[in-house]
PDB file of C-alpha atoms in Angstrom:
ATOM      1  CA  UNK A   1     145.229 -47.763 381.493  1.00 41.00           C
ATOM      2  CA  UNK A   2     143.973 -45.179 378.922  1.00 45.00           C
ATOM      3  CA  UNK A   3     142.336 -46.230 375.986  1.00 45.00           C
ATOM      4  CA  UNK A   4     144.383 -45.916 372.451  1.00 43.00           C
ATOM      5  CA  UNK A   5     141.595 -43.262 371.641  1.00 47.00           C
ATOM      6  CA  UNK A   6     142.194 -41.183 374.285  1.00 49.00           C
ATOM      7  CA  UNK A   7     145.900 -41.399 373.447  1.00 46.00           C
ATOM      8  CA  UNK A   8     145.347 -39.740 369.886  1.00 43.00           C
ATOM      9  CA  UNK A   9     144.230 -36.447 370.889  1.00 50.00           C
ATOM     10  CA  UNK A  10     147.568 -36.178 373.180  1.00 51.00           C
ATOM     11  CA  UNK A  11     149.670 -37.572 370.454  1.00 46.00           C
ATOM     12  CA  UNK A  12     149.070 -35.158 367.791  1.00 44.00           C
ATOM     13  CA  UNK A  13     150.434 -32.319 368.522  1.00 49.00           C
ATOM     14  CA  UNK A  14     153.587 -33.648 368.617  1.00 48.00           C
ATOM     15  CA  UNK A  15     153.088 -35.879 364.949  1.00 44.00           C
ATOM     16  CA  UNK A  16     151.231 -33.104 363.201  1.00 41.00           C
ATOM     17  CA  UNK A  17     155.066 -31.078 362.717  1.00 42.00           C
ATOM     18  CA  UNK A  18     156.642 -34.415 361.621  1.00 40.00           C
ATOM     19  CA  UNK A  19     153.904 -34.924 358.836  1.00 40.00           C
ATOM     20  CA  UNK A  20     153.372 -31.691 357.774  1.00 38.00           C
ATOM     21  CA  UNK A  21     157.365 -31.400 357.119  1.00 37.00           C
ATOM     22  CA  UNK A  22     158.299 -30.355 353.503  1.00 36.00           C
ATOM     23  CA  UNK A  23     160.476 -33.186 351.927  1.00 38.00           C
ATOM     24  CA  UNK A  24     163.443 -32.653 349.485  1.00 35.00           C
ATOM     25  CA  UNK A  25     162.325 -31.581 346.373  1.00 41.00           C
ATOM     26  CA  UNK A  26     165.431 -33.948 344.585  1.00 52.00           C
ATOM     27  CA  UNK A  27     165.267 -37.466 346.352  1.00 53.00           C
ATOM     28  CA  UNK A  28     163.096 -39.255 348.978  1.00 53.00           C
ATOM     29  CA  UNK A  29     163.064 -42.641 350.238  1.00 51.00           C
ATOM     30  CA  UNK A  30     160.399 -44.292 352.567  1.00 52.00           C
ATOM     31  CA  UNK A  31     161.845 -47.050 354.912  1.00 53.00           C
ATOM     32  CA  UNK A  32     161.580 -50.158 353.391  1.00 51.00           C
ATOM     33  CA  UNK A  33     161.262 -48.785 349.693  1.00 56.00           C
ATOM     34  CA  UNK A  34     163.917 -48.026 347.727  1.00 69.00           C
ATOM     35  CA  UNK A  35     165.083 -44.190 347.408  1.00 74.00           C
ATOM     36  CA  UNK A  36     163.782 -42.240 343.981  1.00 85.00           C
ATOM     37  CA  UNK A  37     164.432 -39.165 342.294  1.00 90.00           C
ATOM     38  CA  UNK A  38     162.208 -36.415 341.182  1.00 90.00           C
ATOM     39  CA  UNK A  39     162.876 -34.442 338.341  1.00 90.00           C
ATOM     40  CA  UNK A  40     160.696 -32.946 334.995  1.00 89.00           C
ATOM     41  CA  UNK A  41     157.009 -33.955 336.898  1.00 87.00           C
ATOM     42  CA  UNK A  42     158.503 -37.842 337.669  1.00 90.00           C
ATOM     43  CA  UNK A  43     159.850 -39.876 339.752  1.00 91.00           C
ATOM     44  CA  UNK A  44     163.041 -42.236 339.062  1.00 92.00           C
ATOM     45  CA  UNK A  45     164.606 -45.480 340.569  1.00 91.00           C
ATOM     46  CA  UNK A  46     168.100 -45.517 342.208  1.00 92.00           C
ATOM     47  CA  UNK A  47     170.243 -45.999 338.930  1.00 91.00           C
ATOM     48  CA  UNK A  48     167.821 -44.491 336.305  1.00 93.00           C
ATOM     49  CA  UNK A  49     169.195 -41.807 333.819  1.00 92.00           C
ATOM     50  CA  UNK A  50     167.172 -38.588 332.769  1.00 91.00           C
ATOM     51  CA  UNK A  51     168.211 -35.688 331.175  1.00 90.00           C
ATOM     52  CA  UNK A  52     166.008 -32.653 332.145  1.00 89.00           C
ATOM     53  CA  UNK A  53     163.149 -30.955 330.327  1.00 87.00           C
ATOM     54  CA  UNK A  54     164.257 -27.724 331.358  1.00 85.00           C
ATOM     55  CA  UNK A  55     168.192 -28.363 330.077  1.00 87.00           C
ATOM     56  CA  UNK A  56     168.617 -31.204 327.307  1.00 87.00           C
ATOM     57  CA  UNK A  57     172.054 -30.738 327.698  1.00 91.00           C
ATOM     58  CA  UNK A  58     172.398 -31.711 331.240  1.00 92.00           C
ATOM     59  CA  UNK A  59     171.772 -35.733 332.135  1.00 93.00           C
ATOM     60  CA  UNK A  60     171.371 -36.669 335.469  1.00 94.00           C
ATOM     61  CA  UNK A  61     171.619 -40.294 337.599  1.00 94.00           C
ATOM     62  CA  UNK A  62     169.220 -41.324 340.236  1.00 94.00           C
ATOM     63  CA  UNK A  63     171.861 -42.356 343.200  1.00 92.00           C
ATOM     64  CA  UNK A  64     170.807 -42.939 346.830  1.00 89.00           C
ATOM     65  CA  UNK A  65     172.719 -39.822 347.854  1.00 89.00           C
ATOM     66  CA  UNK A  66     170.341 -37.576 345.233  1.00 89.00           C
ATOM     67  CA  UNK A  67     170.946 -37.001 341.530  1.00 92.00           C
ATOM     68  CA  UNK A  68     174.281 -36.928 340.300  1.00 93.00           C
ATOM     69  CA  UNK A  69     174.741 -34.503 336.964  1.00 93.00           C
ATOM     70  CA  UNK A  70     176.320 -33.460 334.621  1.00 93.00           C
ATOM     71  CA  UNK A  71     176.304 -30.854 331.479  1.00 92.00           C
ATOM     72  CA  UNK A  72     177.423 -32.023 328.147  1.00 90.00           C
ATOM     73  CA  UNK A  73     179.131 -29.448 326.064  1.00 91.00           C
ATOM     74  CA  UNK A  74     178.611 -28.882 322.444  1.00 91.00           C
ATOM     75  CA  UNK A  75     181.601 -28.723 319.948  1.00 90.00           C
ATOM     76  CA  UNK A  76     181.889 -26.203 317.293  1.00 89.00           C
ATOM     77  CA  UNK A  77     180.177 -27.193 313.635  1.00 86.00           C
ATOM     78  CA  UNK A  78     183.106 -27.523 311.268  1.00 83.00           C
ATOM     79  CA  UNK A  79     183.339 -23.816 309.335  1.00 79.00           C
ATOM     80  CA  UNK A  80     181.893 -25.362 305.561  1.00 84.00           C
ATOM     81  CA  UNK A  81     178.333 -26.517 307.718  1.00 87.00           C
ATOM     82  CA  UNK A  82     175.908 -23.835 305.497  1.00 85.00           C
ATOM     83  CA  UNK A  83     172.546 -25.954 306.878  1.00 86.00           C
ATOM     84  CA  UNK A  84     172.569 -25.705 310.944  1.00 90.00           C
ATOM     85  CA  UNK A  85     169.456 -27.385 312.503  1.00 92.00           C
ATOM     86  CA  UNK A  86     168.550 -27.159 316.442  1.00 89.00           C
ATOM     87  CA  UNK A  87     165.969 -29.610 317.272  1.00 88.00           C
ATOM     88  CA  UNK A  88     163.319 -29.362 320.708  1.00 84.00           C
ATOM     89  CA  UNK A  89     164.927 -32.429 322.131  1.00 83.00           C
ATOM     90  CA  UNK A  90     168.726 -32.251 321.503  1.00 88.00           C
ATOM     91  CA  UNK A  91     171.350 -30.243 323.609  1.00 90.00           C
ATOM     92  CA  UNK A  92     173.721 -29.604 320.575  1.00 92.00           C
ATOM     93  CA  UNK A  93     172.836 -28.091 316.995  1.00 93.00           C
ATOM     94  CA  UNK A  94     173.190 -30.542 314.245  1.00 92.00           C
ATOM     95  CA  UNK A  95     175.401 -29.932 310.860  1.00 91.00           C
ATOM     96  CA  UNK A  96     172.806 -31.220 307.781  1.00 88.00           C
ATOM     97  CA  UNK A  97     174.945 -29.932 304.969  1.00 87.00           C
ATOM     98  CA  UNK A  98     178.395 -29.024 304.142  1.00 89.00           C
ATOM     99  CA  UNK A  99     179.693 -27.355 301.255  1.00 91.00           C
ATOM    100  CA  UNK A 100     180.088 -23.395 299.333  1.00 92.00           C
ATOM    101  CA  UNK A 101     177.483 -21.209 299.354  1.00 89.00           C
ATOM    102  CA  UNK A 102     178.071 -19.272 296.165  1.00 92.00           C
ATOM    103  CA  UNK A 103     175.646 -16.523 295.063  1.00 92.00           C
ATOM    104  CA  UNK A 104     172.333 -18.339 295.921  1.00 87.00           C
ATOM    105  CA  UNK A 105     173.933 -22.219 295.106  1.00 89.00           C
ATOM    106  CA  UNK A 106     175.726 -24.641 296.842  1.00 89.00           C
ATOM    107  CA  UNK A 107     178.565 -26.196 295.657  1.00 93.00           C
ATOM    108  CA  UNK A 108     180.354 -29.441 297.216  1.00 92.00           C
ATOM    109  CA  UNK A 109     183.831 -29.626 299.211  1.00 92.00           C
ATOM    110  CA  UNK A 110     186.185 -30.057 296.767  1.00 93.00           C
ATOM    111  CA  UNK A 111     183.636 -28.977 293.572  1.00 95.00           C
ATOM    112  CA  UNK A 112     185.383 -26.332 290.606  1.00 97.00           C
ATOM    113  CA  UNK A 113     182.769 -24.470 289.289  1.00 96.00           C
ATOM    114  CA  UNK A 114     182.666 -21.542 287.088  1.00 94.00           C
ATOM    115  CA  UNK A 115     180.176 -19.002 288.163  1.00 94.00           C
ATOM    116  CA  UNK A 116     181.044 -16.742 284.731  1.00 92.00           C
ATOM    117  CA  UNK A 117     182.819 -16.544 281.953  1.00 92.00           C
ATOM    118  CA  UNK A 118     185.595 -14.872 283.171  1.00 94.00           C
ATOM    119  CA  UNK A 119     186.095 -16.480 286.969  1.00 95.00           C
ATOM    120  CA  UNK A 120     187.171 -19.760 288.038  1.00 96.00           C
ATOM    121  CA  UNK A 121     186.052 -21.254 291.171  1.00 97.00           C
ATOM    122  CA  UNK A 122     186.648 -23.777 293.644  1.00 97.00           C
ATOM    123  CA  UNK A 123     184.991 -24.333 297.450  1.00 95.00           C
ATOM    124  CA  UNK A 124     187.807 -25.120 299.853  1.00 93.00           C
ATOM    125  CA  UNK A 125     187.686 -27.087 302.652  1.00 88.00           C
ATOM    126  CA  UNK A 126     186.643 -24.531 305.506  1.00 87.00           C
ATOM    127  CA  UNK A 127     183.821 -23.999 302.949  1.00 89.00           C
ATOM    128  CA  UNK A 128     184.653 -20.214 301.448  1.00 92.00           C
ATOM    129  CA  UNK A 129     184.655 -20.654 297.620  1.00 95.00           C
ATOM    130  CA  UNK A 130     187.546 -19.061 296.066  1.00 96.00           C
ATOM    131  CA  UNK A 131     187.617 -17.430 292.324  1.00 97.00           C
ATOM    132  CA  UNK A 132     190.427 -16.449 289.950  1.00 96.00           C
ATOM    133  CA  UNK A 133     189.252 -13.716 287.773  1.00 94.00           C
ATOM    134  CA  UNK A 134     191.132 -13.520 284.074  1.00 92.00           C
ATOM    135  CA  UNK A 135     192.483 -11.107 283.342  1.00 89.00           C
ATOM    136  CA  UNK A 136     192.048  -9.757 279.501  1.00 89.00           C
ATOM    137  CA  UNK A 137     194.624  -7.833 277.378  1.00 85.00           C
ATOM    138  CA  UNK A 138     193.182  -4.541 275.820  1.00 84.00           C
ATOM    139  CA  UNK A 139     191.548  -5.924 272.333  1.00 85.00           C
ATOM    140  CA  UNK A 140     194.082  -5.001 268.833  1.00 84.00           C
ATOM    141  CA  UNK A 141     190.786  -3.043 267.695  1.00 87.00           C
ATOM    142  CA  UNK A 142     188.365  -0.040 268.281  1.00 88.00           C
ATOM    143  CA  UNK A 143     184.983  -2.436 268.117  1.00 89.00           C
ATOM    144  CA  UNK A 144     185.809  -5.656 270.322  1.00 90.00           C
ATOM    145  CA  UNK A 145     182.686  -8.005 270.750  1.00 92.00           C
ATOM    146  CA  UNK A 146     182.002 -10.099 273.362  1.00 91.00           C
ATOM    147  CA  UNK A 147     180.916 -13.450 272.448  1.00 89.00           C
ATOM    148  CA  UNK A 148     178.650 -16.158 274.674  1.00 88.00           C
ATOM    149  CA  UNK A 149     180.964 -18.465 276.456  1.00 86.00           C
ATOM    150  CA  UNK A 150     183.934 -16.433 276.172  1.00 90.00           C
ATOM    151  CA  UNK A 151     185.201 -14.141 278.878  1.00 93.00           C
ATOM    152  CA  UNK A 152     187.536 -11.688 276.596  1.00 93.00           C
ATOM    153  CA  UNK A 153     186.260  -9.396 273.784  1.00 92.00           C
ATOM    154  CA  UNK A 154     187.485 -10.732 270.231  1.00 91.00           C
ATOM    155  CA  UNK A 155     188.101  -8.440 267.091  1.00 90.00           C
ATOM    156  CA  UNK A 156     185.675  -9.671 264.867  1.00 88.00           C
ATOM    157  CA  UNK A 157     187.135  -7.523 261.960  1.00 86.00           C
ATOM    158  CA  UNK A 158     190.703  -8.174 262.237  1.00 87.00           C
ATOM    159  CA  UNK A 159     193.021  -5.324 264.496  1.00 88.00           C
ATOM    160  CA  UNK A 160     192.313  -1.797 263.296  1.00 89.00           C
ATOM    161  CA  UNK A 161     192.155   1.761 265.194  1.00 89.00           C
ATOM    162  CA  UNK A 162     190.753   4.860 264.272  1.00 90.00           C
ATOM    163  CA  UNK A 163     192.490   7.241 261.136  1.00 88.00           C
ATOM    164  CA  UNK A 164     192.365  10.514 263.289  1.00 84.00           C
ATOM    165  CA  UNK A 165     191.488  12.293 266.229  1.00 81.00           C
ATOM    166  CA  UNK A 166     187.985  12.688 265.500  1.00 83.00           C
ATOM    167  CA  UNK A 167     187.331   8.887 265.728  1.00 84.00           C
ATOM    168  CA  UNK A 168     184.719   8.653 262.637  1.00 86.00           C
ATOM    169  CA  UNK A 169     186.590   5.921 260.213  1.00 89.00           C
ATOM    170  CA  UNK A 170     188.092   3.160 261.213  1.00 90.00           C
ATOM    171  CA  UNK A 171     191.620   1.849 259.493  1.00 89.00           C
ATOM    172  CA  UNK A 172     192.902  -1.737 259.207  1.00 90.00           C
ATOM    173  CA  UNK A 173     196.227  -2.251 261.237  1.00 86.00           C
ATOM    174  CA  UNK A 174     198.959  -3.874 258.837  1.00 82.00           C
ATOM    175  CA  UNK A 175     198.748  -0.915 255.982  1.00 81.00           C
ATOM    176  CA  UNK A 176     199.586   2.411 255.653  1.00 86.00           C
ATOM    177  CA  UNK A 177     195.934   4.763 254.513  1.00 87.00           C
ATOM    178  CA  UNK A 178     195.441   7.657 252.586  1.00 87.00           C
ATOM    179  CA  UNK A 179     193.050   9.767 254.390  1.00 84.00           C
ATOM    180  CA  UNK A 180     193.328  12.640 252.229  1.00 84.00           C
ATOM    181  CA  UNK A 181     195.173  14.071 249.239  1.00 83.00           C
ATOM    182  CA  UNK A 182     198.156  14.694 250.981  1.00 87.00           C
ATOM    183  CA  UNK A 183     198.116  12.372 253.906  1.00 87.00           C
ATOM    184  CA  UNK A 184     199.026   8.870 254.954  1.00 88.00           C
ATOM    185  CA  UNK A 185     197.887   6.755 258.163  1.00 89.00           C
ATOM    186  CA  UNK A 186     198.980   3.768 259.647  1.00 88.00           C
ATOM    187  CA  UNK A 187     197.641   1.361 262.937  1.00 85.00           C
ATOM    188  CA  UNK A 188     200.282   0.507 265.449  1.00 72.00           C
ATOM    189  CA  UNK A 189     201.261  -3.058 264.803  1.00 63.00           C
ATOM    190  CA  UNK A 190     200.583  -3.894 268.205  1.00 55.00           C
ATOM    191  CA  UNK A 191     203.612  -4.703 269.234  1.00 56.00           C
ATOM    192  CA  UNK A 192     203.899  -0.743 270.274  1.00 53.00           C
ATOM    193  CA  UNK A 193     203.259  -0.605 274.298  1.00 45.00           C
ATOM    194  CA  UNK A 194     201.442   2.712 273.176  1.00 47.00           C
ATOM    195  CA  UNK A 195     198.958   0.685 271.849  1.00 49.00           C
ATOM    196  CA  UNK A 196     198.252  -1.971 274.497  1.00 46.00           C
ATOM    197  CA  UNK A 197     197.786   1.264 276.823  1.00 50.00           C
ATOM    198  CA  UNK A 198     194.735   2.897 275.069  1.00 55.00           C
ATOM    199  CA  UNK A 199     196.284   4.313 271.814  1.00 64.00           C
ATOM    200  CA  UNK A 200     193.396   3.601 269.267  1.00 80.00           C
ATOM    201  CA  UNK A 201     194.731   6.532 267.108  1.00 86.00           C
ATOM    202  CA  UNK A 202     196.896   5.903 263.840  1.00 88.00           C
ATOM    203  CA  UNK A 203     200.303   7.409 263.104  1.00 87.00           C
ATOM    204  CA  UNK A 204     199.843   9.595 260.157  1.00 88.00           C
ATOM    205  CA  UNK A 205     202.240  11.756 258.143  1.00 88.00           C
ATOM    206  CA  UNK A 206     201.752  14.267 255.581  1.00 85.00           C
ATOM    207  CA  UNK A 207     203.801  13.611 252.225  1.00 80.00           C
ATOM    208  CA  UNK A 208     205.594  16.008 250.710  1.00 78.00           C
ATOM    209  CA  UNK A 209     204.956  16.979 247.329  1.00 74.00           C
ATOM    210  CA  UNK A 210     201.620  14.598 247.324  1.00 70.00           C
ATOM    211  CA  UNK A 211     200.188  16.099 244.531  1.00 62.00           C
ATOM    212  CA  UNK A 212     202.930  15.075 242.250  1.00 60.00           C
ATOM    213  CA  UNK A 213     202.955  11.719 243.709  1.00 56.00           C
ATOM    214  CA  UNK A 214     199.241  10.893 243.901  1.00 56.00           C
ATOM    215  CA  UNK A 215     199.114  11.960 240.130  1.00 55.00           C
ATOM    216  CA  UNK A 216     201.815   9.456 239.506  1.00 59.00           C
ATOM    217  CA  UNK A 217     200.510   6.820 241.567  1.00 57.00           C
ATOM    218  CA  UNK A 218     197.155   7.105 239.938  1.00 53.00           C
ATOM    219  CA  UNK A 219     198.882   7.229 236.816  1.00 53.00           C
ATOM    220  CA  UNK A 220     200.457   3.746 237.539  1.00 56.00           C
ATOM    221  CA  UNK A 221     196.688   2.587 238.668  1.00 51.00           C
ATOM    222  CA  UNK A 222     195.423   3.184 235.118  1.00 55.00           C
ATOM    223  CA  UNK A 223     198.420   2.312 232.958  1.00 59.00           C
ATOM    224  CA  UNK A 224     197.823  -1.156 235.148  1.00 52.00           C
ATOM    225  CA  UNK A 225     194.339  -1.328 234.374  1.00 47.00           C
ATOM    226  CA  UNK A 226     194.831  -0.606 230.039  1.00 47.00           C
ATOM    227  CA  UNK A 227     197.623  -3.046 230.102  1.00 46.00           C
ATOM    228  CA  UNK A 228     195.431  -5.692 231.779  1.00 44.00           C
ATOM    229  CA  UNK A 229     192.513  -4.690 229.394  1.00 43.00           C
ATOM    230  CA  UNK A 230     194.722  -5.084 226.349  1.00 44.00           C
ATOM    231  CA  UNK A 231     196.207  -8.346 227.091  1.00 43.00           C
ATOM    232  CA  UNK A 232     194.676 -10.937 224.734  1.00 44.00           C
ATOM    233  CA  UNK A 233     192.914 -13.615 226.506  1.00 41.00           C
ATOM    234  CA  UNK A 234     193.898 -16.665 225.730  1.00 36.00           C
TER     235      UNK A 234
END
């Protein structure tokens, strides 16, 4: 009978193939052990969970038939997220804020806000902030100021428009103007739609026979003023 020894050298041939035989790169199991898993460098028990290095969105189970897996899919971030962070170790993005962004600020679901003066805003649900804009009427006047805190220009002298064509004086609406000898201006009242479209220019007429009647209205003027200055004081 030959020696164990001497059996090795015949033996080996036929063993070296059966060693030297890649194994499955997923799952292996050695008689008597229980079956494992290999996955990101490791190796994992029969009914261990992983998810893998190389896809955090995919998560895997350690079965005796091999790993079993599956890929989770991310919902959409509701439309008012304006802070989006994607971290190394999660599948999905995360939502951090919601709200408006508005012109470099953010305002909250819900939140009125008035970015001006003149608009009025509020951020919607699906986070778009929506503005109303007023609207101003053309000011009664030819010199409208604007004043801090107020969206429309204001007639700080009263309404008024401009005697003539040339646009050098400036007439008080409400009474008629002599702008010469012979002739007479007056503002719209503002109730005229010429006015509210751009007409800043009075209505003026010349009178007839103004001589006569300027020398009798400034005749009135001074008979006025020696009466007053003759009245006794009391």
């Amino acid at each position: 009978m030959r020696s164990l020894g001497a059996a090795v050298p015949l033996l080996l041939p036929l063993l070296l193939p059966l060693l030297l035989r890649p194994r499955a790169a997923c799952c292996f199991s050695v008689p008597g052990q229980e079956a494992t898993c290999e996955a990101n460098g490791s190796l994992y028990y029969v009914g261990e969970w992983y998810f893998l290095d190389s896809d955090h969105c995919t998560q895997c189970e350690c079965t005796a038939e091999g790993a079993a897996c599956a890929r989770t899919e991310c919902t959409s971030l509701p439309g008012a997220c304006i802070h989006v962070s994607h971290y190394p170790t999660d599948c999905c993005p995360r939502c951090e804020r919601i709200g408006c962004e508005f012109r470099g600020r953010v305002y909250e679901l819900g939140e009125h806000f008035q970015p001006s003066e003149c608009e009025q805003c509020t951020c919607d649900s699906d986070g778009i902030a929506r503005c109303l804009v007023a609207d101003c009427a053309p000011p009664p006047c030819v010199n409208p100021a604007y004043q801090k805190g107020k969206c429309c220009p204001e007639c700080r002298d009263g309404p008024n428009c401009y005697a003539d064509a040339s646009r050098t004086r400036v007439i008080p609406a409400g009474e008629s103007v002599w702008v010469d000898s012979c002739t007479k201006c007056r503002c719209h009242d503002g109730q005229d739609a010429g006015y509210w479209e751009g007409n800043r220019v009075a209505t003026c007429a010349r009178v007839r026979d103004c001589g006569e009647e300027k020398r009798a209205a400034t005749h009135r003027q001074d008979s006025g003023g020696e009466q007053s200055s003759s009245t006794p004081s009391m």
